[in-house]
mmCIF file of the C-alpha atoms, coordinates in Angstrom:
data_MODEL
# 
_entry.id   MODEL 
# 
loop_
_atom_site.group_PDB 
_atom_site.id 
_atom_site.type_symbol 
_atom_site.label_atom_id 
_atom_site.label_alt_id 
_atom_site.label_comp_id 
_atom_site.label_asym_id 
_atom_site.label_entity_id 
_atom_site.label_seq_id 
_atom_site.pdbx_PDB_ins_code 
_atom_site.Cartn_x 
_atom_site.Cartn_y 
_atom_site.Cartn_z 
_atom_site.occupancy 
_atom_site.B_iso_or_equiv 
_atom_site.pdbx_formal_charge 
_atom_site.auth_seq_id 
_atom_site.auth_comp_id 
_atom_site.auth_asym_id 
_atom_site.auth_atom_id 
_atom_site.pdbx_PDB_model_num 
ATOM 1   C CA . UNK A 1 1   ? -7.912  1.212  -14.086 1.00 0.00 ? 1   UNK A CA 1 
ATOM 2   C CA . UNK A 1 2   ? -5.243  3.323  -15.880 1.00 0.00 ? 2   UNK A CA 1 
ATOM 3   C CA . UNK A 1 3   ? -1.546  2.340  -16.457 1.00 0.00 ? 3   UNK A CA 1 
ATOM 4   C CA . UNK A 1 4   ? 1.161   4.973  -16.719 1.00 0.00 ? 4   UNK A CA 1 
ATOM 5   C CA . UNK A 1 5   ? 4.583   4.349  -18.188 1.00 0.00 ? 5   UNK A CA 1 
ATOM 6   C CA . UNK A 1 6   ? 7.363   7.171  -17.982 1.00 0.00 ? 6   UNK A CA 1 
ATOM 7   C CA . UNK A 1 7   ? 10.401  7.329  -20.306 1.00 0.00 ? 7   UNK A CA 1 
ATOM 8   C CA . UNK A 1 8   ? 12.948  9.918  -21.265 1.00 0.00 ? 8   UNK A CA 1 
ATOM 9   C CA . UNK A 1 9   ? 15.066  10.117 -18.076 1.00 0.00 ? 9   UNK A CA 1 
ATOM 10  C CA . UNK A 1 10  ? 18.797  10.097 -18.034 1.00 0.00 ? 10  UNK A CA 1 
ATOM 11  C CA . UNK A 1 11  ? 22.082  11.694 -17.104 1.00 0.00 ? 11  UNK A CA 1 
ATOM 12  C CA . UNK A 1 12  ? 22.588  15.368 -17.974 1.00 0.00 ? 12  UNK A CA 1 
ATOM 13  C CA . UNK A 1 13  ? 25.086  18.162 -17.124 1.00 0.00 ? 13  UNK A CA 1 
ATOM 14  C CA . UNK A 1 14  ? 23.846  21.241 -15.240 1.00 0.00 ? 14  UNK A CA 1 
ATOM 15  C CA . UNK A 1 15  ? 22.264  23.712 -17.569 1.00 0.00 ? 15  UNK A CA 1 
ATOM 16  C CA . UNK A 1 16  ? 21.197  20.894 -19.934 1.00 0.00 ? 16  UNK A CA 1 
ATOM 17  C CA . UNK A 1 17  ? 17.691  19.673 -20.797 1.00 0.00 ? 17  UNK A CA 1 
ATOM 18  C CA . UNK A 1 18  ? 15.614  16.580 -20.830 1.00 0.00 ? 18  UNK A CA 1 
ATOM 19  C CA . UNK A 1 19  ? 12.101  15.665 -22.051 1.00 0.00 ? 19  UNK A CA 1 
ATOM 20  C CA . UNK A 1 20  ? 10.104  13.280 -20.119 1.00 0.00 ? 20  UNK A CA 1 
ATOM 21  C CA . UNK A 1 21  ? 7.042   11.318 -21.539 1.00 0.00 ? 21  UNK A CA 1 
ATOM 22  C CA . UNK A 1 22  ? 4.299   9.403  -19.767 1.00 0.00 ? 22  UNK A CA 1 
ATOM 23  C CA . UNK A 1 23  ? 1.871   7.345  -21.789 1.00 0.00 ? 23  UNK A CA 1 
ATOM 24  C CA . UNK A 1 24  ? -1.569  6.317  -20.143 1.00 0.00 ? 24  UNK A CA 1 
ATOM 25  C CA . UNK A 1 25  ? -3.429  3.424  -21.188 1.00 0.00 ? 25  UNK A CA 1 
ATOM 26  C CA . UNK A 1 26  ? -6.548  1.364  -20.048 1.00 0.00 ? 26  UNK A CA 1 
ATOM 27  C CA . UNK A 1 27  ? -9.789  3.103  -19.188 1.00 0.00 ? 27  UNK A CA 1 
ATOM 28  C CA . UNK A 1 28  ? -9.570  6.329  -21.281 1.00 0.00 ? 28  UNK A CA 1 
ATOM 29  C CA . UNK A 1 29  ? -12.727 7.575  -19.358 1.00 0.00 ? 29  UNK A CA 1 
ATOM 30  C CA . UNK A 1 30  ? -10.685 7.437  -16.129 1.00 0.00 ? 30  UNK A CA 1 
ATOM 31  C CA . UNK A 1 31  ? -7.889  9.752  -17.509 1.00 0.00 ? 31  UNK A CA 1 
ATOM 32  C CA . UNK A 1 32  ? -8.194  13.244 -15.952 1.00 0.00 ? 32  UNK A CA 1 
ATOM 33  C CA . UNK A 1 33  ? -5.632  15.665 -14.478 1.00 0.00 ? 33  UNK A CA 1 
ATOM 34  C CA . UNK A 1 34  ? -2.086  14.571 -15.262 1.00 0.00 ? 34  UNK A CA 1 
ATOM 35  C CA . UNK A 1 35  ? 0.879   15.531 -13.323 1.00 0.00 ? 35  UNK A CA 1 
ATOM 36  C CA . UNK A 1 36  ? 4.528   15.144 -12.425 1.00 0.00 ? 36  UNK A CA 1 
ATOM 37  C CA . UNK A 1 37  ? 6.062   14.426 -9.151  1.00 0.00 ? 37  UNK A CA 1 
ATOM 38  C CA . UNK A 1 38  ? 9.718   13.739 -8.155  1.00 0.00 ? 38  UNK A CA 1 
ATOM 39  C CA . UNK A 1 39  ? 11.454  12.218 -5.168  1.00 0.00 ? 39  UNK A CA 1 
ATOM 40  C CA . UNK A 1 40  ? 15.081  12.990 -4.379  1.00 0.00 ? 40  UNK A CA 1 
ATOM 41  C CA . UNK A 1 41  ? 17.304  10.569 -2.312  1.00 0.00 ? 41  UNK A CA 1 
ATOM 42  C CA . UNK A 1 42  ? 16.338  10.604 1.222   1.00 0.00 ? 42  UNK A CA 1 
ATOM 43  C CA . UNK A 1 43  ? 13.448  13.144 0.661   1.00 0.00 ? 43  UNK A CA 1 
ATOM 44  C CA . UNK A 1 44  ? 9.711   12.959 0.292   1.00 0.00 ? 44  UNK A CA 1 
ATOM 45  C CA . UNK A 1 45  ? 8.074   13.034 -3.021  1.00 0.00 ? 45  UNK A CA 1 
ATOM 46  C CA . UNK A 1 46  ? 7.111   16.444 -4.156  1.00 0.00 ? 46  UNK A CA 1 
ATOM 47  C CA . UNK A 1 47  ? 4.654   17.841 -6.475  1.00 0.00 ? 47  UNK A CA 1 
ATOM 48  C CA . UNK A 1 48  ? 6.168   19.430 -9.795  1.00 0.00 ? 48  UNK A CA 1 
ATOM 49  C CA . UNK A 1 49  ? 3.421   20.235 -12.327 1.00 0.00 ? 49  UNK A CA 1 
ATOM 50  C CA . UNK A 1 50  ? -0.010  19.223 -13.486 1.00 0.00 ? 50  UNK A CA 1 
ATOM 51  C CA . UNK A 1 51  ? -2.319  19.787 -16.415 1.00 0.00 ? 51  UNK A CA 1 
ATOM 52  C CA . UNK A 1 52  ? -5.987  19.428 -16.854 1.00 0.00 ? 52  UNK A CA 1 
ATOM 53  C CA . UNK A 1 53  ? -7.791  17.950 -19.783 1.00 0.00 ? 53  UNK A CA 1 
ATOM 54  C CA . UNK A 1 54  ? -8.407  21.497 -21.181 1.00 0.00 ? 54  UNK A CA 1 
ATOM 55  C CA . UNK A 1 55  ? -4.660  22.358 -20.965 1.00 0.00 ? 55  UNK A CA 1 
ATOM 56  C CA . UNK A 1 56  ? -4.647  24.495 -17.928 1.00 0.00 ? 56  UNK A CA 1 
ATOM 57  C CA . UNK A 1 57  ? -1.364  24.249 -15.999 1.00 0.00 ? 57  UNK A CA 1 
ATOM 58  C CA . UNK A 1 58  ? 0.140   24.767 -12.729 1.00 0.00 ? 58  UNK A CA 1 
ATOM 59  C CA . UNK A 1 59  ? 3.824   24.461 -11.479 1.00 0.00 ? 59  UNK A CA 1 
ATOM 60  C CA . UNK A 1 60  ? 5.854   24.316 -8.276  1.00 0.00 ? 60  UNK A CA 1 
ATOM 61  C CA . UNK A 1 61  ? 7.878   27.381 -7.583  1.00 0.00 ? 61  UNK A CA 1 
ATOM 62  C CA . UNK A 1 62  ? 10.979  25.404 -7.624  1.00 0.00 ? 62  UNK A CA 1 
ATOM 63  C CA . UNK A 1 63  ? 10.617  24.687 -11.469 1.00 0.00 ? 63  UNK A CA 1 
ATOM 64  C CA . UNK A 1 64  ? 8.588   27.736 -12.671 1.00 0.00 ? 64  UNK A CA 1 
ATOM 65  C CA . UNK A 1 65  ? 9.988   29.204 -15.698 1.00 0.00 ? 65  UNK A CA 1 
ATOM 66  C CA . UNK A 1 66  ? 12.336  26.257 -16.324 1.00 0.00 ? 66  UNK A CA 1 
ATOM 67  C CA . UNK A 1 67  ? 9.927   23.373 -16.713 1.00 0.00 ? 67  UNK A CA 1 
ATOM 68  C CA . UNK A 1 68  ? 6.751   22.975 -19.096 1.00 0.00 ? 68  UNK A CA 1 
ATOM 69  C CA . UNK A 1 69  ? 4.118   20.510 -18.838 1.00 0.00 ? 69  UNK A CA 1 
ATOM 70  C CA . UNK A 1 70  ? 2.096   19.545 -21.965 1.00 0.00 ? 70  UNK A CA 1 
ATOM 71  C CA . UNK A 1 71  ? -0.387  16.778 -23.033 1.00 0.00 ? 71  UNK A CA 1 
ATOM 72  C CA . UNK A 1 72  ? -1.607  15.245 -26.117 1.00 0.00 ? 72  UNK A CA 1 
ATOM 73  C CA . UNK A 1 73  ? -5.093  13.925 -25.525 1.00 0.00 ? 73  UNK A CA 1 
ATOM 74  C CA . UNK A 1 74  ? -5.153  11.961 -28.790 1.00 0.00 ? 74  UNK A CA 1 
ATOM 75  C CA . UNK A 1 75  ? -2.056  9.980  -27.539 1.00 0.00 ? 75  UNK A CA 1 
ATOM 76  C CA . UNK A 1 76  ? -3.156  10.110 -23.951 1.00 0.00 ? 76  UNK A CA 1 
ATOM 77  C CA . UNK A 1 77  ? 0.286   11.204 -23.164 1.00 0.00 ? 77  UNK A CA 1 
ATOM 78  C CA . UNK A 1 78  ? 1.783   13.876 -20.832 1.00 0.00 ? 78  UNK A CA 1 
ATOM 79  C CA . UNK A 1 79  ? 5.232   15.491 -21.313 1.00 0.00 ? 79  UNK A CA 1 
ATOM 80  C CA . UNK A 1 80  ? 7.588   17.506 -19.114 1.00 0.00 ? 80  UNK A CA 1 
ATOM 81  C CA . UNK A 1 81  ? 10.177  19.619 -20.917 1.00 0.00 ? 81  UNK A CA 1 
ATOM 82  C CA . UNK A 1 82  ? 12.984  20.331 -18.374 1.00 0.00 ? 82  UNK A CA 1 
ATOM 83  C CA . UNK A 1 83  ? 15.330  23.140 -19.246 1.00 0.00 ? 83  UNK A CA 1 
ATOM 84  C CA . UNK A 1 84  ? 18.236  24.791 -17.225 1.00 0.00 ? 84  UNK A CA 1 
ATOM 85  C CA . UNK A 1 85  ? 18.580  21.769 -15.127 1.00 0.00 ? 85  UNK A CA 1 
ATOM 86  C CA . UNK A 1 86  ? 20.207  21.924 -11.639 1.00 0.00 ? 86  UNK A CA 1 
ATOM 87  C CA . UNK A 1 87  ? 21.798  19.284 -9.509  1.00 0.00 ? 87  UNK A CA 1 
ATOM 88  C CA . UNK A 1 88  ? 18.948  19.680 -7.172  1.00 0.00 ? 88  UNK A CA 1 
ATOM 89  C CA . UNK A 1 89  ? 16.485  18.437 -9.818  1.00 0.00 ? 89  UNK A CA 1 
ATOM 90  C CA . UNK A 1 90  ? 17.970  14.981 -9.454  1.00 0.00 ? 90  UNK A CA 1 
ATOM 91  C CA . UNK A 1 91  ? 15.632  12.397 -8.437  1.00 0.00 ? 91  UNK A CA 1 
ATOM 92  C CA . UNK A 1 92  ? 13.098  9.824  -9.677  1.00 0.00 ? 92  UNK A CA 1 
ATOM 93  C CA . UNK A 1 93  ? 10.266  11.479 -11.618 1.00 0.00 ? 93  UNK A CA 1 
ATOM 94  C CA . UNK A 1 94  ? 6.795   9.881  -11.325 1.00 0.00 ? 94  UNK A CA 1 
ATOM 95  C CA . UNK A 1 95  ? 3.760   10.475 -13.665 1.00 0.00 ? 95  UNK A CA 1 
ATOM 96  C CA . UNK A 1 96  ? 0.403   10.820 -11.697 1.00 0.00 ? 96  UNK A CA 1 
ATOM 97  C CA . UNK A 1 97  ? -3.168  10.635 -12.968 1.00 0.00 ? 97  UNK A CA 1 
ATOM 98  C CA . UNK A 1 98  ? -6.233  11.777 -10.912 1.00 0.00 ? 98  UNK A CA 1 
ATOM 99  C CA . UNK A 1 99  ? -9.465  10.038 -11.639 1.00 0.00 ? 99  UNK A CA 1 
ATOM 100 C CA . UNK A 1 100 ? -12.185 12.398 -12.816 1.00 0.00 ? 100 UNK A CA 1 
ATOM 101 C CA . UNK A 1 101 ? -14.837 9.827  -11.702 1.00 0.00 ? 101 UNK A CA 1 
ATOM 102 C CA . UNK A 1 102 ? -13.634 8.770  -8.210  1.00 0.00 ? 102 UNK A CA 1 
ATOM 103 C CA . UNK A 1 103 ? -12.546 11.365 -5.663  1.00 0.00 ? 103 UNK A CA 1 
ATOM 104 C CA . UNK A 1 104 ? -9.084  10.575 -4.029  1.00 0.00 ? 104 UNK A CA 1 
ATOM 105 C CA . UNK A 1 105 ? -8.244  7.867  -6.509  1.00 0.00 ? 105 UNK A CA 1 
ATOM 106 C CA . UNK A 1 106 ? -4.853  8.281  -8.142  1.00 0.00 ? 106 UNK A CA 1 
ATOM 107 C CA . UNK A 1 107 ? -2.690  6.165  -10.447 1.00 0.00 ? 107 UNK A CA 1 
ATOM 108 C CA . UNK A 1 108 ? 1.121   6.229  -10.515 1.00 0.00 ? 108 UNK A CA 1 
ATOM 109 C CA . UNK A 1 109 ? 3.763   5.139  -13.053 1.00 0.00 ? 109 UNK A CA 1 
ATOM 110 C CA . UNK A 1 110 ? 7.009   3.442  -12.037 1.00 0.00 ? 110 UNK A CA 1 
ATOM 111 C CA . UNK A 1 111 ? 9.190   6.393  -12.364 1.00 0.00 ? 111 UNK A CA 1 
ATOM 112 C CA . UNK A 1 112 ? 12.163  7.419  -14.512 1.00 0.00 ? 112 UNK A CA 1 
ATOM 113 C CA . UNK A 1 113 ? 15.492  8.447  -13.024 1.00 0.00 ? 113 UNK A CA 1 
ATOM 114 C CA . UNK A 1 114 ? 16.837  11.915 -13.718 1.00 0.00 ? 114 UNK A CA 1 
ATOM 115 C CA . UNK A 1 115 ? 20.500  12.734 -12.781 1.00 0.00 ? 115 UNK A CA 1 
ATOM 116 C CA . UNK A 1 116 ? 21.997  16.113 -13.134 1.00 0.00 ? 116 UNK A CA 1 
ATOM 117 C CA . UNK A 1 117 ? 25.710  16.430 -12.611 1.00 0.00 ? 117 UNK A CA 1 
ATOM 118 C CA . UNK A 1 118 ? 27.462  19.617 -11.397 1.00 0.00 ? 118 UNK A CA 1 
# 
């Protein structure tokens, strides 16, 4: 199994920046594609970004050009640099790990709150 712990959330004004971190631990061989999702109040959880073990990235259109995902494989940590934040970015941000060994197996962190004031 893999455990994920997010950190770095907080309160920021519109136009500001935050950097989220997610540390993975447990079975190293079960760490694969890492990603970020968020859930705004009253809405479904949505995909934000993902990064492969080799560093290939993809982003949701809503954050493209503003957010940057990266990872440090030596530390088993994934990051999300968020710039030019908007009030609609407010929500709980979750770290996700997709198992490279078992199809359909995903691990989730507990989430970290991000609040962007207007």
